[in-house]
Every structure is written in structure tokens, then in C-alpha cells.
CSV table of C-alpha atoms in Angstrom, one decimal:
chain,number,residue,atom,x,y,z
I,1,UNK,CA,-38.0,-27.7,-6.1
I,2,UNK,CA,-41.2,-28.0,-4.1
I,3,UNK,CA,-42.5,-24.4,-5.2
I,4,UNK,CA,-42.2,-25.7,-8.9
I,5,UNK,CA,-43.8,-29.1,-8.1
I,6,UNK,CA,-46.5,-27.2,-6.6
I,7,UNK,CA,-46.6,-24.3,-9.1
I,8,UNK,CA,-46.6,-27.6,-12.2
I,9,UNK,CA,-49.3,-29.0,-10.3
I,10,UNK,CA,-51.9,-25.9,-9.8
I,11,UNK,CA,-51.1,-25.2,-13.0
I,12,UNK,CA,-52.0,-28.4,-14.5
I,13,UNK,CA,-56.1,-27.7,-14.0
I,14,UNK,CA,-55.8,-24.0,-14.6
I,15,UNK,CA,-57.9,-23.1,-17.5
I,16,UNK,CA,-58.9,-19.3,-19.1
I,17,UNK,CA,-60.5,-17.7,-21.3
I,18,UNK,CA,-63.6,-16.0,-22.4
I,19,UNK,CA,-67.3,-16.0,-22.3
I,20,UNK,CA,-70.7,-15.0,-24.1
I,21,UNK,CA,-74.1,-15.3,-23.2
I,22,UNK,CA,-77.8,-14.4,-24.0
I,23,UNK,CA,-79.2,-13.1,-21.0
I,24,UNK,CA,-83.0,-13.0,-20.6
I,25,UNK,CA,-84.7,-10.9,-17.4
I,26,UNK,CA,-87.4,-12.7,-16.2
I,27,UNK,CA,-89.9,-12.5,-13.8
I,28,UNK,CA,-90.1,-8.3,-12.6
I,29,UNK,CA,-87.3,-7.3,-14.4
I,30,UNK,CA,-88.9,-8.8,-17.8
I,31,UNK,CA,-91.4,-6.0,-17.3
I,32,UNK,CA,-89.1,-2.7,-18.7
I,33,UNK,CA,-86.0,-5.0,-19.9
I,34,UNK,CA,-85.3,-7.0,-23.1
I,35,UNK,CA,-82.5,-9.3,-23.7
I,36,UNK,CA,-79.1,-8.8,-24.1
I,37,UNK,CA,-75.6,-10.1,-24.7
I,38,UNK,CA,-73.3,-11.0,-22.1
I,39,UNK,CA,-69.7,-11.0,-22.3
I,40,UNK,CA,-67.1,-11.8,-19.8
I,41,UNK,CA,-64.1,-13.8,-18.9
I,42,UNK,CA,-63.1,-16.8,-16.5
I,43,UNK,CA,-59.9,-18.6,-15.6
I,44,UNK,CA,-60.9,-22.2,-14.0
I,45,UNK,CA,-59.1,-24.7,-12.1
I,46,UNK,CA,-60.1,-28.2,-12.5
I,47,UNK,CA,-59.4,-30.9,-10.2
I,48,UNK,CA,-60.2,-33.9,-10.0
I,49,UNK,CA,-64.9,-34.1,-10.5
I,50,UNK,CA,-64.8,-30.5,-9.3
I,51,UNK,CA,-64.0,-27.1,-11.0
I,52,UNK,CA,-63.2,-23.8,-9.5
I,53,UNK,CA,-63.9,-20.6,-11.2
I,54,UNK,CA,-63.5,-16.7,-11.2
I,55,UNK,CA,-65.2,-15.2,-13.6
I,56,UNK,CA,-66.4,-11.8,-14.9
I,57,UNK,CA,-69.4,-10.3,-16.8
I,58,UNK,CA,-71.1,-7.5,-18.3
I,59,UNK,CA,-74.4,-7.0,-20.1
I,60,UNK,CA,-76.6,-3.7,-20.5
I,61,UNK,CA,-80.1,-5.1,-20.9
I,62,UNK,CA,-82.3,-2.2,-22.8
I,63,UNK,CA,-85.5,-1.0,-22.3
I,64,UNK,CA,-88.5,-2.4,-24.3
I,65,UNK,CA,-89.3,0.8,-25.6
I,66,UNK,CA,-87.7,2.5,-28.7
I,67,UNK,CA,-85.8,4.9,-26.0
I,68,UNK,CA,-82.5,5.5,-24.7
I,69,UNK,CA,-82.9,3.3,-21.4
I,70,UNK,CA,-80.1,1.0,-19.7
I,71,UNK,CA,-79.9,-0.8,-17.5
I,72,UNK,CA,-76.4,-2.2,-16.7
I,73,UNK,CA,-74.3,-4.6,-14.7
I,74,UNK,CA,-70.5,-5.9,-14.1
I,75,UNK,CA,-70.8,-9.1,-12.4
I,76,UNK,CA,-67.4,-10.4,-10.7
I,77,UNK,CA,-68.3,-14.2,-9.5
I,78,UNK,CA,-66.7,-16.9,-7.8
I,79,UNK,CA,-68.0,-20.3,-8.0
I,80,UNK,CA,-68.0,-24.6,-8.3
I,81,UNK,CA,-68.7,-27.0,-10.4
I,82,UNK,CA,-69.1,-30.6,-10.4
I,83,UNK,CA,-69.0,-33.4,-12.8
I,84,UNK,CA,-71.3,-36.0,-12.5
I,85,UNK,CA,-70.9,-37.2,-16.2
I,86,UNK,CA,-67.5,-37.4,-17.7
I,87,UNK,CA,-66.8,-39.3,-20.8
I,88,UNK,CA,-63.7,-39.5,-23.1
I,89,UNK,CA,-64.2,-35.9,-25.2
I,90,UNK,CA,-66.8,-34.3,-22.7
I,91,UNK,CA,-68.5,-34.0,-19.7
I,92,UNK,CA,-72.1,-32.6,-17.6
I,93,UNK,CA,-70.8,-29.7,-15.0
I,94,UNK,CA,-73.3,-28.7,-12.1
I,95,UNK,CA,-71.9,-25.0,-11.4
I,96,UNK,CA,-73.3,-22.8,-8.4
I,97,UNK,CA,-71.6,-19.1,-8.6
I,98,UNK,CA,-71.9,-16.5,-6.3
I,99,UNK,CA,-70.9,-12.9,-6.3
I,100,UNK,CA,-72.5,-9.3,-6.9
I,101,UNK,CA,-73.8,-7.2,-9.7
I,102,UNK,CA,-72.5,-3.0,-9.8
I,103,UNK,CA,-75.6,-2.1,-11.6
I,104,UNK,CA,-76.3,1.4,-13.2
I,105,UNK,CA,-79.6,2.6,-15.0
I,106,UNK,CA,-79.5,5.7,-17.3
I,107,UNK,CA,-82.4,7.3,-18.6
I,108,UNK,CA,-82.1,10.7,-20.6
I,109,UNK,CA,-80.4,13.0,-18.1
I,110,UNK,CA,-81.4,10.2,-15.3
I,111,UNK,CA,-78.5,8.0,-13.6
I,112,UNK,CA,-79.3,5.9,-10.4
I,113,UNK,CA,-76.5,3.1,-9.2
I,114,UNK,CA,-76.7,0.3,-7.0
I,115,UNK,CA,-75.4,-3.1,-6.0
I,116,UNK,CA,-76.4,-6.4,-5.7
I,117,UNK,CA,-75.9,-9.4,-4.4
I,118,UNK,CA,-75.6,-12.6,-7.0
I,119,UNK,CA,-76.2,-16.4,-6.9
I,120,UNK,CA,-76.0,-18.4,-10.0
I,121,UNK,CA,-77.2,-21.9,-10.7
I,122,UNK,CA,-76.0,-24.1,-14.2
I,123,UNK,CA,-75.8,-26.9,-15.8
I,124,UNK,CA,-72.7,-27.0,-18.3
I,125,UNK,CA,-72.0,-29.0,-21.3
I,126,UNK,CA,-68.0,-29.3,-21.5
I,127,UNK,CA,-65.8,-30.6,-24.2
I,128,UNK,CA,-62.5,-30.9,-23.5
I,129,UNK,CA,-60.1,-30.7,-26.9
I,130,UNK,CA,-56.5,-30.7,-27.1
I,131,UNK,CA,-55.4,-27.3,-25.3
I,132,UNK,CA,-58.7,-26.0,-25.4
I,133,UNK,CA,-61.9,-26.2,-23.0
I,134,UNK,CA,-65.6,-25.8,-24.8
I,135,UNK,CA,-68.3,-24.8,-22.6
I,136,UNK,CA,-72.1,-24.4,-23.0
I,137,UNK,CA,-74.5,-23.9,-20.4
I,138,UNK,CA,-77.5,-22.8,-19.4
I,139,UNK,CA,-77.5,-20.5,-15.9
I,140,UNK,CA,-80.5,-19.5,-13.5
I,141,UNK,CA,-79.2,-16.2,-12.1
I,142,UNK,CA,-80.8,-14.1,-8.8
I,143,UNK,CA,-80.0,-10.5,-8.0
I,144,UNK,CA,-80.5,-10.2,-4.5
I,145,UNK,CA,-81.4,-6.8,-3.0
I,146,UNK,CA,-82.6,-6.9,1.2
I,147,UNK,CA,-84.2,-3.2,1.8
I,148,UNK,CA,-86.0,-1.7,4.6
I,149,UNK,CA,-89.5,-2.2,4.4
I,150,UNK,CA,-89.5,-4.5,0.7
I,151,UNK,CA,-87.3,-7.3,2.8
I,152,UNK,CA,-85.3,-9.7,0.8
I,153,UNK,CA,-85.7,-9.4,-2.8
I,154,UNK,CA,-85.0,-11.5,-6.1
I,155,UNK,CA,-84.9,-10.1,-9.6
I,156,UNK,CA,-84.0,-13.1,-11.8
I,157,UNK,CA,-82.2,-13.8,-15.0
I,158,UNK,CA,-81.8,-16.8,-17.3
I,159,UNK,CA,-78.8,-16.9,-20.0
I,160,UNK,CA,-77.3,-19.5,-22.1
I,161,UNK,CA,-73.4,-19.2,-21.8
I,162,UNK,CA,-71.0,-20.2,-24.1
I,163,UNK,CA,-67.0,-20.4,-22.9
I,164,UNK,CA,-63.9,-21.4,-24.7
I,165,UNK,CA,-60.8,-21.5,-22.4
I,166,UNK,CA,-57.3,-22.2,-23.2
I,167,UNK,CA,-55.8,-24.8,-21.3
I,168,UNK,CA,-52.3,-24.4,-20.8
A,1,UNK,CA,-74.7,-26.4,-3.2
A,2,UNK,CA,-77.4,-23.6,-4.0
A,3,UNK,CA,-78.3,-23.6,-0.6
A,4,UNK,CA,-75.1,-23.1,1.2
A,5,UNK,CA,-74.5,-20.6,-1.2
A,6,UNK,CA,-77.6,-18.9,-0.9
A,7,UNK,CA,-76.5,-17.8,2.4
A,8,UNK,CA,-73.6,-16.2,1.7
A,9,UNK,CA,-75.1,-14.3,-1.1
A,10,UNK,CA,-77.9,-13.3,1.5
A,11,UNK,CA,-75.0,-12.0,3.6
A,12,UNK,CA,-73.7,-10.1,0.8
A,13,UNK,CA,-77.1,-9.1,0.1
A,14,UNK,CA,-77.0,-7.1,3.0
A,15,UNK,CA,-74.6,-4.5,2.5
A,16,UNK,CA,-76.1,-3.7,-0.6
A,17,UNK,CA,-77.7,-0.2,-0.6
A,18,UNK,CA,-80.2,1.3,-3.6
A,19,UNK,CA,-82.3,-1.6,-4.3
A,20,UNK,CA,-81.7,-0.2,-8.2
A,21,UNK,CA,-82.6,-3.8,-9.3
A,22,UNK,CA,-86.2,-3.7,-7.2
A,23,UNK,CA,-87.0,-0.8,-8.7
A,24,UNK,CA,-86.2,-1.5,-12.6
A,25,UNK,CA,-88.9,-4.2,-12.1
A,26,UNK,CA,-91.5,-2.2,-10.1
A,27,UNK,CA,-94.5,-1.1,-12.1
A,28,UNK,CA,-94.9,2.6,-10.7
A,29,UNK,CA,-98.6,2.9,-12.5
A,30,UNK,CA,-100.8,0.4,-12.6
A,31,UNK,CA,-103.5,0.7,-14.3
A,32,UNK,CA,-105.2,-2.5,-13.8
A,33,UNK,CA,-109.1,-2.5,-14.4
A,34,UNK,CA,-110.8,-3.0,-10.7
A,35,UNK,CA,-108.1,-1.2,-8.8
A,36,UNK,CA,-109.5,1.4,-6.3
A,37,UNK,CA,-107.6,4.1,-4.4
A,38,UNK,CA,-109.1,6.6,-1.9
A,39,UNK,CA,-107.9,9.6,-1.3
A,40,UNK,CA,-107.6,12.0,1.8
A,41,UNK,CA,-107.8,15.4,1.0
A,42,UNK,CA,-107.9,17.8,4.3
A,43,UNK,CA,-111.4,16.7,5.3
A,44,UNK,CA,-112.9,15.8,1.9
A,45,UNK,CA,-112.3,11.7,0.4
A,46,UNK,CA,-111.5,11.3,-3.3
A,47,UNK,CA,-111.6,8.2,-5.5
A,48,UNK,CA,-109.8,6.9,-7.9
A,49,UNK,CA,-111.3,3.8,-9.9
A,50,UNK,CA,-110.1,2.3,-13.1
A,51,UNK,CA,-113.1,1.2,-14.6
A,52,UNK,CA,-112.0,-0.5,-18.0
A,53,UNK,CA,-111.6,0.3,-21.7
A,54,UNK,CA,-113.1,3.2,-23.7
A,55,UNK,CA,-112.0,4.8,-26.7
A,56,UNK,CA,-111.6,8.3,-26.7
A,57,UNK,CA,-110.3,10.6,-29.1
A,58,UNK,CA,-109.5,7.8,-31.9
A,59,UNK,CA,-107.8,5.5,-29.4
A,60,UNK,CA,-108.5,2.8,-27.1
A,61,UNK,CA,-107.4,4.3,-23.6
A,62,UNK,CA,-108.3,3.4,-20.1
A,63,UNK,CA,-111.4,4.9,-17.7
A,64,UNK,CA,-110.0,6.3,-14.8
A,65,UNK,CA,-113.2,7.6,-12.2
A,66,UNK,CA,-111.6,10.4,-10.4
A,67,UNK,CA,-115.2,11.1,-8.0
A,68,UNK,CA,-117.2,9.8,-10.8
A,69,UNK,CA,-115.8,11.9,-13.3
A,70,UNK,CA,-113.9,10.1,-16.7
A,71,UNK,CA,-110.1,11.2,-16.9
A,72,UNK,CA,-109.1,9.0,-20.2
A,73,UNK,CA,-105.6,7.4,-19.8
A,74,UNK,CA,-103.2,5.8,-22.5
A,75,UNK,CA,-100.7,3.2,-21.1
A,76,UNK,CA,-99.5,0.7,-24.1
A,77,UNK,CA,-97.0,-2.1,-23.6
A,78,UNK,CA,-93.7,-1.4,-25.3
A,79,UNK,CA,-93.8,2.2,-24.8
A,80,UNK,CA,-92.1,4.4,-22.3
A,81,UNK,CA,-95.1,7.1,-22.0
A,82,UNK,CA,-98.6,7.6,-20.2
A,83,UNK,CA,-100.7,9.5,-21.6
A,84,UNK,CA,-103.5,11.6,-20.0
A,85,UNK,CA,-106.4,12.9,-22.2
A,86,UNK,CA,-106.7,16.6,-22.0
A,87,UNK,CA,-109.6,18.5,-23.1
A,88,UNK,CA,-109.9,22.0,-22.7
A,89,UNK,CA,-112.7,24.5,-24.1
A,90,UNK,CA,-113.5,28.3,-24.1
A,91,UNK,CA,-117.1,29.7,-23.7
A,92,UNK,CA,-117.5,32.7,-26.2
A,93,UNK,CA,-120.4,34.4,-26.9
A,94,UNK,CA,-122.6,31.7,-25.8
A,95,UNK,CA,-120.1,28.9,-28.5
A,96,UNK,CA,-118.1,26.6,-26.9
A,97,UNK,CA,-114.1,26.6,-28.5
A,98,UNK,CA,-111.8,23.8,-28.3
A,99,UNK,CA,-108.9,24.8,-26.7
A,100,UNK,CA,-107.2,21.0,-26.7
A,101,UNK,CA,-108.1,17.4,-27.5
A,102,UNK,CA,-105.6,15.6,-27.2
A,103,UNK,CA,-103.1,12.6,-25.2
A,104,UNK,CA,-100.7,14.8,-23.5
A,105,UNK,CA,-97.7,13.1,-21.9
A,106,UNK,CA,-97.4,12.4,-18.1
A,107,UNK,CA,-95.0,10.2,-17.4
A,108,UNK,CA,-92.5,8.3,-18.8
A,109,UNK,CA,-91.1,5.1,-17.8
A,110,UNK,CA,-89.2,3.6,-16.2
A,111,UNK,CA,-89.1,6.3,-13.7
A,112,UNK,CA,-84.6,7.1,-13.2
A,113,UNK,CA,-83.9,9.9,-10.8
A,114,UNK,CA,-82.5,12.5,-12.4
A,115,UNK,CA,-84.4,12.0,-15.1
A,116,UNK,CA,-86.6,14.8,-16.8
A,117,UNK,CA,-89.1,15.2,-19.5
A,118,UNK,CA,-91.4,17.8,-21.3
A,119,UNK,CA,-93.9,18.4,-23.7
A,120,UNK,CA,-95.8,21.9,-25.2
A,121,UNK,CA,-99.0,21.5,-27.3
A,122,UNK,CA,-99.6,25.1,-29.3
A,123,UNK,CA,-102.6,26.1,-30.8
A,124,UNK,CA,-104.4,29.3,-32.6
A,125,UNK,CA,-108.1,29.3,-32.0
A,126,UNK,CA,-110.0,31.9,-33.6
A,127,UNK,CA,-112.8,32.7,-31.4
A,128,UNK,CA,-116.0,35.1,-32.2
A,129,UNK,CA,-114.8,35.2,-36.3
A,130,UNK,CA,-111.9,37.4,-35.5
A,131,UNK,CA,-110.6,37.4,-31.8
A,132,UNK,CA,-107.4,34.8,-32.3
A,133,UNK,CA,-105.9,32.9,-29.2
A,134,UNK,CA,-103.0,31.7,-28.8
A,135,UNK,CA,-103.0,28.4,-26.2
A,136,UNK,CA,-100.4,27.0,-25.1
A,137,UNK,CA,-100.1,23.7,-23.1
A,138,UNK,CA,-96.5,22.5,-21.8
A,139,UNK,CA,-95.9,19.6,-18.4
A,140,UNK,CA,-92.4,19.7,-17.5
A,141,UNK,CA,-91.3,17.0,-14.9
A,142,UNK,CA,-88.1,15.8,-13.3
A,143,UNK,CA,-87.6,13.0,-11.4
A,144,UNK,CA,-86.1,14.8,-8.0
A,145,UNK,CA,-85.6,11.3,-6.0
A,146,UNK,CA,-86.1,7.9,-4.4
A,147,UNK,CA,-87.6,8.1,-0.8
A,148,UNK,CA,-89.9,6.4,1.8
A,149,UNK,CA,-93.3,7.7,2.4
A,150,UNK,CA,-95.5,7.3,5.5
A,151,UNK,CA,-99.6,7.9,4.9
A,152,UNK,CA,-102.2,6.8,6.4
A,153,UNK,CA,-102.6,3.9,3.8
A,154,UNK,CA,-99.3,2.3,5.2
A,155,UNK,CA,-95.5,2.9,4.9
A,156,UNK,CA,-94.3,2.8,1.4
A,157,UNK,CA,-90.6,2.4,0.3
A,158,UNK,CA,-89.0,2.9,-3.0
A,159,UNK,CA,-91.5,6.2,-3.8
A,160,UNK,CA,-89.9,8.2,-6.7
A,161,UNK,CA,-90.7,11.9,-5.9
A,162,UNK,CA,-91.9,13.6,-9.1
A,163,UNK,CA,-91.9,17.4,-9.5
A,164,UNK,CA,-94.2,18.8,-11.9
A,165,UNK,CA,-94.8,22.4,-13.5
A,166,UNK,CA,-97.7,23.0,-15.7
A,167,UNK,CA,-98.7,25.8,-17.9
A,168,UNK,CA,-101.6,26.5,-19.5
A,169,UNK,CA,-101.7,29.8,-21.9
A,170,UNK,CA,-104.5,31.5,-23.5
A,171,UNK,CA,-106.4,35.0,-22.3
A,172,UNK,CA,-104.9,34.4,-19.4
A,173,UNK,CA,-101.4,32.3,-18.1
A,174,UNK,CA,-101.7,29.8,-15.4
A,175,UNK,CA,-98.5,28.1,-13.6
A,176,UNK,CA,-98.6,25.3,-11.4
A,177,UNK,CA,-96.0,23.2,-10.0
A,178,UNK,CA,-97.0,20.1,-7.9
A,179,UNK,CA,-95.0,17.3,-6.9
A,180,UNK,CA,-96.3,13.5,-6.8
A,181,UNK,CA,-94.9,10.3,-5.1
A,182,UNK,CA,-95.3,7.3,-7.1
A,183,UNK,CA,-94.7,4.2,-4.9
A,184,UNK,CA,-94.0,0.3,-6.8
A,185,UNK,CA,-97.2,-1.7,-7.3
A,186,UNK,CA,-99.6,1.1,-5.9
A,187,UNK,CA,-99.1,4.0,-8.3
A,188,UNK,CA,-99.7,7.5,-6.6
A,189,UNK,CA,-99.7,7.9,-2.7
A,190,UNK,CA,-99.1,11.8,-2.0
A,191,UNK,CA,-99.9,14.6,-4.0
A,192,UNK,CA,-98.8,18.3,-3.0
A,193,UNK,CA,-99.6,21.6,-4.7
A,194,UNK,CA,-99.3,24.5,-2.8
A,195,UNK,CA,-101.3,23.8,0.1
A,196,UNK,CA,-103.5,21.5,-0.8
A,197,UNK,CA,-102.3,17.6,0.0
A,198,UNK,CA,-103.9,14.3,-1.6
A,199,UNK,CA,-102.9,11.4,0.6
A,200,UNK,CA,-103.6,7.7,0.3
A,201,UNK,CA,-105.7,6.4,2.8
A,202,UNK,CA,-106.5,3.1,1.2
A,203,UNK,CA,-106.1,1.0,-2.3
A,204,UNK,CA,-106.9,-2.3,-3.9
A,205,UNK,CA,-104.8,-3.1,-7.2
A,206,UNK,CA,-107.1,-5.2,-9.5
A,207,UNK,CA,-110.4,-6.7,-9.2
């Protein structure tokens, strides 16, 4: 009786579903790199102001030349939100996410692989609707690298994210 | 928030390896008008200076001073390649013969190990009214690898090692293979061929 109160009342936040984005390199990375879609997926849990998140992307940015170069990434993330605006039909979200980027770069016969680590800022336009969950935000993402000799480094992204998750 | 997370991703940071995202970001040849690099070369010192803008062989290229001496470059945004001009004659009979005029390809970016690339330039040149040559030009290069390099200009990481082979053809065949080490913001820092070693000794990137 107590496992099914608890499962009905975990479940009663849980939200998921699936995600796009524009993602834009900037800074270093805009150098070789143009923009490319995101897609990914996140299931949510929402309780009270705050929101917990798992989520899961991939983009492969291209290279600004007319020339077979990639540059991809899977990017697992776990993260918060928080509402500070909620009104009847939607609500502002705050979200930091954090997590790490599998990257891989193919050139011609040229492959070179390597991790990162991830830190996401947003700020999320919701709209809640019946059983579904409308999201659009806009997302300051770091890739952080720490090498000997080059120290702690940042290669940074902006994207606009759209979500729609089914709310059970 | 961004700051207690911040630490945590720092902490993941660190058991990342590759620094693949550093590098797809790193310029690897600057050509920036002011930049100076000097060279050691056994006992001699060489200098590299990019002077500014010329145009050379129909197209708007970049002045490169190696010792005083013009090597025309072409490096445009929104393409992968650099292009070196290459200019090659034959004395004949007291007549110079062009061998080659031309943009020949060096590198081409973004540098990804593994990577490879090569081009051949083929021409006939009829020399004397009736001798015929046939020149041949080809740069093959593969990108052999990512490693640190230590010169007397400093310690550099992130160097992609670059292994060249060159061929010119025309009375005669000449093969050379030399490798380069491009490091990111700085360009080239170590040049072997053969026996002969170009080292870095000390640079300034723009004016």
C-alpha cells in the first residue's frame, strides 16, 4: 500500500518526452564549426517550484567549409530547474544541467575522440496543457576540457531548445 | 546554482583526456599581419614575418618574409585549404622556362589525426623549340599525431605532428619527406628534414 502511494506520488510530477534545438558554437569553436540541429530526449520530475531532469542530446556541428568535417557529440545531462514565475497555463524555469559531451571529429580518413565535461545554464518558457508539457528555452552551454599545460578550458555553445513531454 | 555546479563539472572535467574540443577551436596557422617568429637552425637564425597583403598570381594572398625573401600565402575564411605560391623556372640556353606558377596546397584544416591529403600539378614545357619536359609537382601529407613539444620558445601542448613528402619531377626527380609540428595559436614550432632541424626560439602573433 505504501509502495503504490509512493510509486502514485513520484509518478505524479514525472514528465517525458523529446527535444530539439539549434545549437550555435561560439567563441573558439565558432572558428571551424557552423550550426547545427540538436535532438535529444528528457524525462522530468516536477515538484513543487523545482524540476528535475535527465536528459540526452546529440548534434554533429559541420565544418564551415564545403568538406566532409564533423564534429560530433552525445551529451547525457542531469540537471534543475526552478520556477520563479508560474501562472495558470505557464511558467519562467531557471535550469542549470550538468553532465559530459563523447565528442568525435572525422575528417577524410581522420578520426580523433575525446570527452568533455558539460555545464548548462537556461531560461525555459513552459506551458503546461492537459497531459502535455511545452518547453522553449534558450541554454548557455560550456564544454570543459583541463589539459596539461592549456589548464582549464571552455569551448562554449548557445542553443535554443524546444521540448514537448508527455505528462502521464 | 551555476556555481555549485560548476564545480562538479570541473571535477568531471578532470578525468577527461584528448582535449578534442580545445583543439577543434585552435587556429593551427595564423596568419595574422605583424606576427614574427624566429627560427633556430643549428647555428644560423631564420625569420618568419607576415608582412600584409599582396596580390600575386591573380589573387590577393598574404606576404610571408622568410629572411627577407616573399613566400605568397592564400588562407581565405570558409575554406579548409592553405595555399602556398610555388614558382619554379628552368634556365635554358641563357631563357628562363616556367616550370610552375601556381597556389599549391599545404594544409588543410582543421587539422584531424589520421587525416591525409595530396595534390600533383603536371606540366609539359617545351624547352629550346624541341627538348619537352615533363614536371611534375605532388605534396602528400598525413596528419601522424597530437603531441607536446619542448623548444626553446617554450613548452607547447596540443602540436599536431605533420609528415610531409614532396616530389618535384623534371630532368631530374627530387623526393623529400619532412615532418612539421603545428602548435594552437602559434603556427609552426619544429621543422625536421633529414638532418637539418628548424626550431622556434621566439614569436609574437599580431602586431
Amino acid at each position: 500500500m505504501n509502495a503504490l502511494l509512493l510509486a502514485a506520488l513520484l509518478c505524479s510530477g514525472l514528465d517525458f518526452g523529446g527535444t530539439v534545438a539549434g545549437v550555435y558554437p561560439v567563441g573558439s569553436l565558432n572558428r571551424h564549426h557552423g550550426s547545427s540541429a540538436l535532438l535529444g530526449a528528457a524525462a522530468g520530475w516536477t515538484t513543487g517550484a523545482f524540476r528535475f531532469e535527465l536528459g540526452y542530446g546529440y548534434a554533429s556541428l559541420p565544418g564551415r567549409q564545403s568538406t566532409p568535417y564533423r564534429l560530433s557529440f552525445h551529451l547525457p545531462r542531469a540537471g534543475v530547474g526552478w520556477s520563479p514565475v508560474r501562472q495558470p497555463g505557464w511558467g519562467l524555469e531557471v535550469g542549470a544541467n550538468t553532465g559530459y559531451a563523447f565528442g568525435r571529429r572525422t575528417f577524410g580518413s581522420g578520426v580523433e575522440q575525446g570527452n568533455a565535461a558539460l555545464a548548462e545554464l537556461g531560461l525555459i518558457f513552459v506551458q503546461p496543457s492537459g497531459r502535455s508539457r511545452l518547453s522553449v528555452g534558450f541554454w548557455y552551454s560550456n564544454l570543459i576540457e583541463n589539459g596539461t599545460g592549456t589548464g582549464v578550458v571552455l569551448s562554449p555553445m548557445l542553443s535554443l531548445r524546444a521540448g514537448v513531454a508527455y505528462v502521464p | 546554482m551555476f556555481r555549485r555546479l560548476l564545480p562538479l563539472a570541473l571535477l568531471l572535467g578532470l578525468g577527461c583526456s584528448g582535449m578534442l574540443f580545445f583543439r577543434s577551436g585552435e587556429d593551427y596557422f595564423p596568419l595574422v599581419r605583424g606576427s614574427l617568429w624566429k627560427f633556430l637552425a643549428g647555428a644560423d637564425t631564420s625569420y618568419f614575418e607576415v608582412t600584409g597583403d599582396s596580390s600575386v598570381g591573380g589573387q590577393v594572398c598574404t606576404v610571408v618574409l622568410v629572411d627577407y625573401a616573399p613566400e605568397f600565402w592564400l588562407k581565405r575564411s570558409g575554406t579548409a585549404e592553405i595555399r602556398r605560391f610555388y614558382h619554379r623556372t628552368l634556365i635554358r640556353g641563357g631563357e628562363e622556362y616556367e616550370l610552375e606558377a601556381r597556389y599549391g596546397l599545404r594544409y588543410l584544416l582543421p587539422f584531424v589525426e589520421g587525416d591525409s591529403w595530396a595534390e600533383t600539378f603536371r606540366d609539359t614545357v617545351v624547352v629550346l623549340g624541341s627538348d619537352t619536359i615533363h614536371y611534375r609537382h605532388r605534396l602528400e601529407c598525413r596528419v601522424a599525431g597530437v603531441e607536446p613539444v619542448s623548444i626553446p620558445a617554450g613548452d607547447f601542448e596540443q602540436c599536431y605532428r605533420l609528415e610531409f613528402t614532396e616530389l618535384f619531377e623534371d630532368e631530374d626527380t627530387t623526393v623529400t619527406a619532412f615532418t612539421e609540428w603545428l602548435a594552437p595559436g602559434v603556427g609552426l614550432v619544429r621543422r625536421v628534414s633529414g638532418t637539418d632541424e628548424l626550431v622556434l626560439a621566439d614569436y609574437r602573433i599580431g602586431p
